[in-house]
CSV table of C-alpha atoms in Angstrom, one decimal:
chain,number,residue,atom,x,y,z
A,1194,MET,CA,0.3,26.1,-1.3
A,1195,LEU,CA,3.8,25.0,-1.9
A,1196,SER,CA,5.7,26.4,-4.8
A,1197,PRO,CA,8.4,23.7,-5.7
A,1198,LYS,CA,11.2,24.4,-8.0
A,1199,ALA,CA,9.7,24.8,-11.6
A,1200,HIS,CA,11.0,22.6,-14.6
A,1201,PRO,CA,9.9,22.7,-18.3
A,1202,ALA,CA,6.8,21.2,-19.1
A,1203,ILE,CA,6.3,17.6,-20.0
A,1204,ASN,CA,4.3,17.7,-23.3
A,1205,GLN,CA,4.6,14.0,-24.5
A,1206,THR,CA,3.4,10.6,-23.2
A,1207,GLY,CA,5.1,7.3,-23.4
A,1208,LEU,CA,7.5,5.4,-21.5
A,1209,ARG,CA,10.5,5.9,-23.7
A,1210,ALA,CA,10.0,9.8,-24.1
A,1211,ASN,CA,9.6,10.1,-20.0
A,1212,LEU,CA,12.2,7.4,-18.9
A,1213,GLY,CA,14.2,9.5,-16.7
A,1214,GLN,CA,11.1,11.2,-14.8
A,1215,PHE,CA,9.6,7.6,-14.7
A,1216,SER,CA,12.6,6.1,-13.1
A,1217,LEU,CA,12.9,9.0,-10.7
A,1218,LEU,CA,9.3,8.5,-9.5
A,1219,MET,CA,10.2,4.8,-9.1
A,1220,LEU,CA,12.9,5.5,-6.8
A,1221,ILE,CA,10.8,8.0,-4.8
A,1222,ASN,CA,8.1,5.4,-4.3
A,1223,ALA,CA,10.9,3.2,-3.1
A,1224,MET,CA,11.5,5.7,-0.2
A,1225,VAL,CA,7.7,5.7,0.3
A,1226,GLY,CA,7.5,1.9,0.6
A,1227,GLY,CA,10.4,2.1,3.1
A,1228,MET,CA,8.6,4.0,5.4
A,1229,ILE,CA,6.1,1.3,5.5
A,1230,GLY,CA,8.8,-1.4,6.0
A,1231,LEU,CA,10.1,0.3,9.2
A,1232,GLU,CA,6.8,-1.1,10.9
A,1233,ARG,CA,6.2,-4.5,9.1
A,1234,THR,CA,8.4,-6.8,11.6
A,1235,ILE,CA,9.1,-4.9,14.7
A,1236,LEU,CA,6.3,-2.5,15.6
A,1237,PRO,CA,3.7,-5.2,16.7
A,1238,ILE,CA,6.6,-6.6,18.8
A,1239,LEU,CA,7.4,-3.2,20.2
A,1240,GLY,CA,3.9,-3.0,21.5
A,1241,SER,CA,3.7,-6.1,23.1
A,1242,GLN,CA,7.1,-6.4,24.6
A,1243,THR,CA,8.6,-2.7,25.2
A,1244,PHE,CA,5.2,-1.1,26.1
A,1245,GLY,CA,3.7,-4.3,27.6
A,1246,LEU,CA,0.4,-4.1,25.8
A,1247,SER,CA,-1.7,-7.2,26.6
A,1248,SER,CA,-4.8,-6.6,24.2
A,1249,THR,CA,-4.0,-7.4,20.7
A,1250,THR,CA,-6.6,-4.9,19.5
A,1251,THR,CA,-4.5,-2.2,21.2
A,1252,VAL,CA,-1.3,-3.4,19.7
A,1253,LEU,CA,-3.1,-3.2,16.4
A,1254,SER,CA,-4.3,0.3,17.2
A,1255,PHE,CA,-1.4,1.8,15.2
A,1256,ILE,CA,-2.4,0.2,11.9
A,1257,ILE,CA,-6.0,1.2,12.7
A,1258,SER,CA,-5.1,4.9,12.6
A,1259,PHE,CA,-2.8,4.6,9.8
A,1260,GLY,CA,-5.6,2.8,7.7
A,1261,LEU,CA,-8.2,5.3,8.5
A,1262,VAL,CA,-6.1,8.4,7.6
A,1263,LYS,CA,-4.5,6.7,4.5
A,1264,ALA,CA,-7.8,5.9,3.3
A,1265,LEU,CA,-9.0,9.5,3.9
A,1266,MET,CA,-5.9,11.0,2.1
A,1267,ASN,CA,-6.4,8.9,-0.8
A,1268,LEU,CA,-9.9,10.2,-1.2
A,1269,ILE,CA,-8.8,13.8,-1.2
A,1270,ALA,CA,-5.5,13.3,-3.0
A,1271,GLY,CA,-7.0,13.1,-6.6
A,1272,VAL,CA,-8.8,16.2,-5.7
A,1273,LEU,CA,-5.8,18.2,-4.6
A,1274,ALA,CA,-3.7,16.7,-7.5
A,1275,ASP,CA,-6.3,17.9,-10.0
A,1276,ARG,CA,-6.7,21.3,-8.3
A,1277,TYR,CA,-3.2,22.1,-7.1
A,1278,GLY,CA,-1.0,19.8,-9.4
A,1279,ARG,CA,0.7,16.5,-8.7
A,1280,LYS,CA,4.1,17.6,-7.6
A,1281,ARG,CA,2.9,20.1,-4.8
A,1282,ILE,CA,0.8,17.2,-3.2
A,1283,LEU,CA,3.8,14.9,-3.4
A,1284,VAL,CA,6.1,17.4,-1.9
A,1285,LEU,CA,3.4,17.9,1.0
A,1286,GLY,CA,3.4,14.2,1.5
A,1287,TRP,CA,6.9,14.2,2.2
A,1288,LEU,CA,6.7,17.1,4.7
A,1289,VAL,CA,4.2,15.5,6.8
A,1290,GLY,CA,6.3,12.2,6.7
A,1291,LEU,CA,9.6,13.9,7.9
A,1292,PRO,CA,8.8,13.5,11.9
A,1293,VAL,CA,7.7,9.9,11.6
A,1294,PRO,CA,10.9,7.9,12.3
A,1295,TRP,CA,11.9,10.5,15.2
A,1296,MET,CA,8.5,10.0,16.8
A,1297,LEU,CA,8.9,6.1,16.6
A,1298,ILE,CA,12.4,6.3,18.1
A,1299,TYR,CA,11.7,8.7,21.0
A,1300,ALA,CA,7.9,7.5,21.7
A,1301,PRO,CA,7.7,7.6,25.5
A,1302,SER,CA,4.0,5.8,25.2
A,1303,TRP,CA,2.0,3.8,22.8
A,1304,GLY,CA,0.0,6.8,22.1
A,1305,TRP,CA,3.0,8.5,20.2
A,1306,ILE,CA,3.1,5.4,18.0
A,1307,VAL,CA,-0.3,5.8,17.1
A,1308,ALA,CA,0.0,9.4,16.4
A,1309,ALA,CA,3.2,8.8,14.1
A,1310,ASN,CA,1.0,6.5,12.3
A,1311,VAL,CA,-1.5,9.2,11.6
A,1312,LEU,CA,1.4,11.2,10.0
A,1313,LEU,CA,2.5,8.0,8.3
A,1314,GLY,CA,-1.0,7.5,6.9
A,1315,ILE,CA,-0.8,11.3,5.6
A,1316,ASN,CA,2.5,10.8,4.0
A,1317,GLN,CA,1.4,7.5,2.3
A,1318,GLY,CA,-2.0,8.7,1.1
A,1319,LEU,CA,-0.4,11.6,-0.6
A,1320,ALA,CA,2.9,10.4,-1.5
A,1321,TRP,CA,2.4,7.0,-2.9
A,1322,SER,CA,-0.9,8.2,-4.6
A,1323,MET,CA,0.9,10.8,-6.5
A,1324,ALA,CA,3.8,8.4,-7.7
A,1325,VAL,CA,1.3,6.0,-9.2
A,1326,VAL,CA,-0.9,8.9,-10.7
A,1327,MET,CA,2.3,10.6,-12.3
A,1328,LYS,CA,3.5,7.4,-13.9
A,1329,ILE,CA,0.2,6.6,-15.2
A,1330,ASP,CA,0.0,10.3,-16.7
A,1331,LEU,CA,3.5,9.8,-18.2
A,1332,VAL,CA,2.9,6.4,-20.1
A,1333,GLY,CA,-0.4,7.1,-21.5
A,1334,PRO,CA,-3.3,4.6,-21.9
A,1335,GLN,CA,-1.5,1.6,-23.6
A,1336,GLN,CA,0.9,0.8,-20.7
A,1337,ARG,CA,-1.1,1.4,-17.7
A,1338,GLY,CA,-0.8,-2.0,-16.1
A,1339,PHE,CA,2.8,-1.9,-16.8
A,1340,ALA,CA,3.3,1.4,-15.4
A,1341,VAL,CA,1.3,0.4,-12.0
A,1342,GLY,CA,3.4,-3.1,-11.9
A,1343,LEU,CA,6.6,-1.1,-11.8
A,1344,ASN,CA,5.5,1.4,-9.4
A,1345,GLU,CA,4.2,-1.2,-7.1
A,1346,PHE,CA,7.4,-3.3,-7.5
A,1347,THR,CA,9.7,-0.7,-6.2
A,1348,GLY,CA,7.4,0.4,-3.4
A,1349,TYR,CA,6.9,-3.1,-2.1
A,1350,MET,CA,10.4,-4.4,-2.7
A,1351,ALA,CA,11.4,-1.3,-0.4
A,1352,VAL,CA,8.7,-2.7,2.1
A,1353,ALA,CA,10.4,-6.3,2.0
A,1354,ILE,CA,14.1,-5.2,2.2
A,1355,THR,CA,13.2,-2.7,5.1
A,1356,ALA,CA,11.3,-5.3,7.0
A,1357,TRP,CA,14.1,-7.8,6.8
A,1358,LEU,CA,16.7,-5.2,7.5
A,1359,THR,CA,14.7,-4.0,10.7
A,1360,GLY,CA,14.2,-7.5,12.0
A,1361,TYR,CA,18.2,-8.0,11.6
A,1362,LEU,CA,19.0,-4.7,13.1
A,1363,ALA,CA,16.6,-5.4,16.0
A,1364,SER,CA,18.1,-8.7,16.7
A,1365,SER,CA,21.7,-7.1,16.9
A,1366,TYR,CA,20.9,-3.6,18.4
A,1367,GLY,CA,17.5,-3.7,19.8
A,1368,VAL,CA,14.1,-2.7,18.8
A,1369,ARG,CA,15.1,1.1,18.9
A,1370,PRO,CA,16.5,3.3,17.9
A,1371,VAL,CA,18.9,1.8,15.2
A,1372,PRO,CA,16.3,0.1,13.0
A,1373,PHE,CA,14.3,3.4,12.6
A,1374,TYR,CA,17.5,5.2,11.5
A,1375,LEU,CA,16.6,3.9,8.0
A,1376,GLY,CA,13.5,6.0,8.1
A,1377,ILE,CA,15.4,9.2,8.5
A,1378,GLY,CA,17.3,8.5,5.6
A,1379,TYR,CA,14.1,7.6,3.4
A,1380,ALA,CA,12.3,10.8,4.2
A,1381,ILE,CA,15.4,13.2,3.5
A,1382,ILE,CA,16.0,11.5,0.4
A,1383,GLY,CA,12.5,11.4,-0.8
A,1384,LEU,CA,11.7,15.0,0.1
A,1385,GLY,CA,14.9,16.3,-1.5
A,1386,LEU,CA,14.2,14.3,-4.9
A,1387,SER,CA,10.6,15.5,-5.0
A,1388,ILE,CA,11.5,19.2,-4.5
A,1389,GLY,CA,14.6,19.3,-6.6
A,1390,LEU,CA,14.1,16.8,-9.6
A,1391,VAL,CA,10.3,15.9,-9.9
A,1392,ARG,CA,8.4,17.6,-12.8
A,1393,GLU,CA,4.8,18.2,-12.9
A,1394,THR,CA,2.8,15.8,-15.0
A,1395,HIS,CA,-0.8,17.3,-14.8
A,1396,GLY,CA,-0.5,19.2,-18.2
A,1397,LEU,CA,-0.7,15.7,-19.9
A,1398,VAL,CA,-4.0,15.2,-18.6
A,1399,GLN,CA,-5.2,18.9,-19.3
A,1400,GLN,CA,-4.2,18.3,-23.0
A,1401,THR,CA,-6.3,15.0,-23.4
A,1402,THR,CA,-9.5,16.1,-22.2
A,1403,SER,CA,-11.6,19.1,-20.7
A,1404,THR,CA,-14.2,16.9,-19.2
A,1405,ASN,CA,-15.0,17.7,-15.6
A,1406,SER,CA,-17.2,15.4,-13.3
A,1407,ASN,CA,-19.0,16.2,-9.9
A,1408,PHE,CA,-16.9,14.6,-7.2
A,1409,TRP,CA,-19.8,13.0,-5.4
A,1410,GLN,CA,-21.1,11.4,-8.6
A,1411,LEU,CA,-17.8,9.7,-9.0
A,1412,VAL,CA,-17.7,8.5,-5.4
A,1413,GLN,CA,-21.4,6.8,-6.1
A,1414,GLN,CA,-20.0,5.5,-9.7
A,1415,THR,CA,-16.9,4.1,-8.3
A,1416,SER,CA,-18.3,2.5,-5.0
A,1417,TRP,CA,-21.6,0.8,-6.2
A,1418,GLY,CA,-22.9,2.5,-9.1
A,1419,ASN,CA,-20.7,0.7,-11.8
A,1420,ARG,CA,-20.4,-2.9,-11.5
A,1421,THR,CA,-16.8,-3.2,-12.7
A,1422,LEU,CA,-15.6,-0.5,-10.4
A,1423,PHE,CA,-17.6,-2.0,-7.3
A,1424,GLY,CA,-16.1,-5.4,-8.1
A,1425,ALA,CA,-12.6,-3.8,-7.9
A,1426,SER,CA,-13.4,-1.6,-4.9
A,1427,GLN,CA,-14.5,-4.4,-2.7
A,1428,ALA,CA,-11.4,-6.6,-3.9
A,1429,GLY,CA,-9.1,-4.0,-2.9
A,1430,LEU,CA,-10.8,-3.5,0.4
A,1431,ILE,CA,-10.5,-7.2,1.2
A,1432,ASN,CA,-7.0,-7.3,-0.2
A,1433,ASN,CA,-5.9,-4.8,2.2
A,1434,LEU,CA,-8.0,-6.1,4.9
A,1435,ASN,CA,-5.9,-9.3,4.9
A,1436,ASP,CA,-2.7,-7.3,4.7
A,1437,GLY,CA,-3.6,-5.4,7.7
A,1438,MET,CA,-4.2,-8.6,9.7
A,1439,ALA,CA,-1.1,-10.0,8.4
A,1440,TRP,CA,0.9,-6.9,9.2
A,1441,GLY,CA,-0.5,-6.7,12.8
A,1442,ILE,CA,-1.0,-10.5,13.6
A,1443,LEU,CA,1.5,-12.6,11.9
A,1444,PRO,CA,4.5,-11.4,13.8
A,1445,LEU,CA,2.7,-12.0,16.9
A,1446,PHE,CA,1.5,-15.5,15.7
A,1447,PHE,CA,5.0,-16.6,14.6
A,1448,ALA,CA,6.4,-15.3,17.9
A,1449,SER,CA,3.9,-17.5,20.0
A,1450,TYR,CA,5.5,-20.6,18.4
A,1451,GLY,CA,8.9,-19.4,19.6
A,1452,LEU,CA,10.2,-18.0,16.3
A,1453,GLU,CA,13.0,-15.5,16.8
A,1454,LEU,CA,13.1,-11.8,15.2
A,1455,PRO,CA,15.4,-12.7,12.2
A,1456,ALA,CA,13.2,-15.6,11.2
A,1457,ILE,CA,10.0,-13.6,11.4
A,1458,GLY,CA,11.9,-10.9,9.6
A,1459,LEU,CA,12.5,-13.2,6.9
A,1460,LEU,CA,9.0,-14.3,6.6
A,1461,LYS,CA,7.9,-10.6,6.5
A,1462,PHE,CA,10.4,-9.9,3.8
A,1463,MET,CA,9.3,-13.1,1.6
A,1464,TYR,CA,5.7,-11.9,1.4
A,1465,PRO,CA,6.2,-8.5,0.0
A,1466,ALA,CA,9.2,-9.3,-1.9
A,1467,VAL,CA,7.3,-12.0,-4.0
A,1468,TRP,CA,4.4,-9.5,-4.3
A,1469,SER,CA,6.7,-7.0,-5.5
A,1470,VAL,CA,8.8,-9.0,-8.1
A,1471,GLY,CA,5.5,-10.7,-9.2
A,1472,GLN,CA,4.0,-7.3,-10.1
A,1473,LEU,CA,6.7,-6.8,-13.0
A,1474,ILE,CA,4.9,-9.9,-14.7
A,1475,THR,CA,1.4,-9.6,-13.6
A,1476,GLY,CA,1.1,-5.8,-14.5
A,1477,PRO,CA,2.0,-6.2,-18.1
A,1478,LEU,CA,0.1,-9.7,-18.1
A,1479,SER,CA,-2.9,-7.9,-17.6
A,1480,ASP,CA,-2.4,-5.5,-20.4
A,1481,LYS,CA,-2.4,-8.6,-22.7
A,1482,LEU,CA,-4.7,-11.1,-21.1
A,1483,GLY,CA,-7.1,-9.0,-19.4
A,1484,ARG,CA,-7.7,-8.2,-15.7
A,1485,LYS,CA,-10.4,-10.4,-14.2
A,1486,ALA,CA,-8.9,-14.0,-14.2
A,1487,LEU,CA,-5.7,-12.5,-12.5
A,1488,ILE,CA,-7.9,-10.7,-10.0
A,1489,VAL,CA,-10.4,-13.7,-9.2
A,1490,GLN,CA,-7.5,-16.4,-9.1
A,1491,GLY,CA,-5.3,-14.0,-6.9
A,1492,MET,CA,-7.9,-13.7,-4.4
A,1493,LEU,CA,-8.3,-17.4,-4.1
A,1494,LEU,CA,-4.6,-18.0,-3.7
A,1495,GLN,CA,-4.4,-15.5,-1.0
A,1496,ALA,CA,-7.3,-17.1,0.7
A,1497,ALA,CA,-5.4,-20.6,0.3
A,1498,ALA,CA,-2.2,-19.2,1.6
A,1499,LEU,CA,-3.8,-17.7,4.9
A,1500,GLY,CA,-5.5,-21.0,5.5
A,1501,LEU,CA,-2.1,-22.9,5.2
A,1502,ILE,CA,-0.6,-20.6,7.6
A,1503,VAL,CA,-3.2,-21.4,10.3
A,1504,ASN,CA,-3.1,-24.9,9.7
A,1505,THR,CA,0.4,-25.4,9.9
A,1506,THR,CA,3.1,-24.9,12.8
A,1507,SER,CA,6.7,-25.0,11.1
A,1508,PHE,CA,8.9,-22.4,9.5
A,1509,GLY,CA,9.0,-24.3,6.1
A,1510,TRP,CA,5.2,-24.3,5.7
A,1511,TRP,CA,5.1,-20.6,6.7
A,1512,LEU,CA,7.6,-19.6,4.2
A,1513,LEU,CA,5.8,-21.5,1.4
A,1514,SER,CA,2.4,-19.6,2.5
A,1515,SER,CA,4.2,-16.4,2.7
A,1516,ILE,CA,5.4,-17.1,-1.0
A,1517,GLY,CA,1.8,-18.0,-2.0
A,1518,LEU,CA,0.4,-14.9,-0.2
A,1519,GLY,CA,2.8,-12.8,-2.2
A,1520,ILE,CA,2.0,-14.3,-5.7
A,1521,GLY,CA,-1.8,-13.9,-4.9
A,1522,THR,CA,-1.4,-10.4,-4.0
A,1523,ALA,CA,0.9,-9.6,-6.9
A,1524,MET,CA,-1.8,-10.7,-9.3
A,1525,VAL,CA,-4.4,-8.8,-7.8
A,1526,TYR,CA,-2.7,-5.5,-6.7
A,1527,PRO,CA,-1.6,-3.7,-9.9
A,1528,THR,CA,-4.6,-5.3,-12.0
A,1529,LEU,CA,-7.4,-3.6,-9.7
A,1530,ILE,CA,-5.5,-0.1,-10.2
A,1531,ALA,CA,-5.4,-0.8,-14.0
A,1532,VAL,CA,-9.1,-2.0,-14.2
A,1533,VAL,CA,-10.0,1.3,-12.2
A,1534,SER,CA,-7.8,3.4,-14.6
A,1535,ASP,CA,-9.6,1.6,-17.5
A,1536,ASN,CA,-13.1,2.7,-16.4
A,1537,ALA,CA,-12.1,6.6,-15.6
A,1538,THR,CA,-11.9,9.5,-18.0
A,1539,PRO,CA,-8.4,11.1,-18.2
A,1540,ALA,CA,-9.9,14.2,-16.3
A,1541,SER,CA,-11.4,12.3,-13.6
A,1542,ARG,CA,-8.7,9.5,-13.3
A,1543,ALA,CA,-6.9,10.9,-10.3
A,1544,ARG,CA,-10.2,11.4,-8.4
A,1545,VAL,CA,-11.4,7.8,-9.2
A,1546,LEU,CA,-8.0,6.2,-8.3
A,1547,GLY,CA,-8.4,8.1,-5.0
A,1548,ILE,CA,-11.8,7.0,-4.3
A,1549,TYR,CA,-10.9,3.2,-5.1
A,1550,ARG,CA,-7.7,3.7,-2.9
A,1551,PHE,CA,-10.0,4.9,-0.1
A,1552,TRP,CA,-11.9,2.0,0.1
A,1553,ARG,CA,-8.9,-0.2,-0.6
A,1554,ASP,CA,-6.9,1.2,2.2
A,1555,LEU,CA,-9.8,1.4,4.6
A,1556,GLY,CA,-9.1,-2.4,4.5
A,1557,TYR,CA,-6.2,-1.9,6.7
A,1558,ALA,CA,-8.2,-0.5,9.6
A,1559,ILE,CA,-11.2,-2.9,9.1
A,1560,GLY,CA,-8.7,-5.7,9.0
A,1561,ALA,CA,-6.6,-4.7,12.1
A,1562,LEU,CA,-9.7,-4.0,14.2
A,1563,LEU,CA,-11.6,-7.2,13.1
A,1564,ALA,CA,-8.4,-9.3,13.7
A,1565,GLY,CA,-7.8,-7.8,16.9
A,1566,ILE,CA,-11.1,-8.3,18.3
A,1567,ILE,CA,-11.4,-11.9,17.2
A,1568,ALA,CA,-7.8,-12.5,18.3
A,1569,ASP,CA,-8.5,-11.2,21.8
A,1570,TRP,CA,-11.9,-13.3,21.9
A,1571,LEU,CA,-11.1,-16.4,20.2
A,1572,GLY,CA,-7.5,-16.6,19.5
A,1573,MET,CA,-5.1,-15.4,16.6
A,1574,ALA,CA,-5.7,-18.6,14.7
A,1575,TRP,CA,-9.6,-17.7,14.3
A,1576,ALA,CA,-8.7,-14.4,13.2
A,1577,ILE,CA,-6.5,-15.3,10.2
A,1578,GLY,CA,-9.2,-18.3,9.4
A,1579,LEU,CA,-11.8,-15.7,9.3
A,1580,VAL,CA,-9.8,-13.2,7.1
A,1581,ALA,CA,-9.1,-16.2,4.9
A,1582,GLY,CA,-12.8,-16.8,4.5
A,1583,LEU,CA,-13.7,-13.2,3.7
A,1584,THR,CA,-10.8,-13.3,0.8
A,1585,ALA,CA,-12.5,-16.4,-0.6
A,1586,ILE,CA,-16.0,-14.6,-0.7
A,1587,SER,CA,-14.3,-11.5,-2.2
A,1588,SER,CA,-13.1,-13.5,-5.2
A,1589,LEU,CA,-16.7,-15.0,-5.8
A,1590,LEU,CA,-17.9,-11.1,-5.7
A,1591,ALA,CA,-15.1,-10.0,-8.2
A,1592,HIS,CA,-16.2,-13.0,-10.4
A,1593,LEU,CA,-19.8,-11.8,-10.5
A,1594,ASN,CA,-19.1,-8.3,-11.1
A,1595,LEU,CA,-16.0,-7.8,-13.1
A,1596,ASN,CA,-17.8,-8.6,-16.2
A,1597,LYS,CA,-16.0,-6.1,-18.6
A,1598,ALA,CA,-12.6,-6.2,-17.0
């Protein structure tokens, strides 16, 4: 395995005691989020306009490959982190991510784009997983929602800013190569900081407990055996199912009404930007008021926002819908991670979070595949409407199962 530069061990939990490392991990996760933001606005347009793809399902194949690989990486990231340490897996994730922007720039065919997203899925599954697990390690049990909220804030604010920047750059300089230069910088900075400055946090978990659990028992418990963890896992899957649809379908949907790239980029900025900032409120709020209400109501708000998008035809309504979708996602996203952390022992937390994140990010692939098939068969409006309905059903399942959250 990799042998990154060693640093003195961290031997105390709490945000104040570990502010420097916590802030460093926030910056690194911004780089991780930026890698996703590269694709949010322009990649569906690249598929339909540059490569001439007529099938929506084919256009969305890059999200399907990304979602499947990221889900699998989430599943094993916790196991690898418990065995080899968090820092090594973080560095490995960045090494795999280095070629991605170059492949997007020089791809001669759509197959290269899909292959780049396989590497991006590995990068995100390892690097983002380690960023959140290491923050939870650092702050201890009393501030999990706060830690997750800050982590997701930085990641998704970078997604939002990069989505807007790529739309602006594409309108000025073309879809390739200039917008993807941002990704080269993100990958170099993320890898350099991870190797040079990040300190291992696994020792904090080893200090708290020596309990071990069988991995497949944890899979069973997290997926369906524990009602609260089942409620969280299904909500996470549907949350990312609608995000996978939004990633691939909404730019094409907006463009079909004549919206230009800068306006599409603004809409694609607003959704993750509100999501990002909102988590600064909802993460700590879930620590104080509980998790269940935020999750149930957040899923309902997402369903309503998607319904508004499909039933309106103007930029103003779409902007309002994007804000609502961002607020609903902010209510759900960090709260679900906190629920899963609440229901896992310190020794198994990285693995349980990995299992939850497997189901959550499998939603990207399912959402893109389902939305692509429905869009090709019945049209994009039907795809958006179906996902809105599934999100409302998920809210009901969360209400019925998150009894202890």
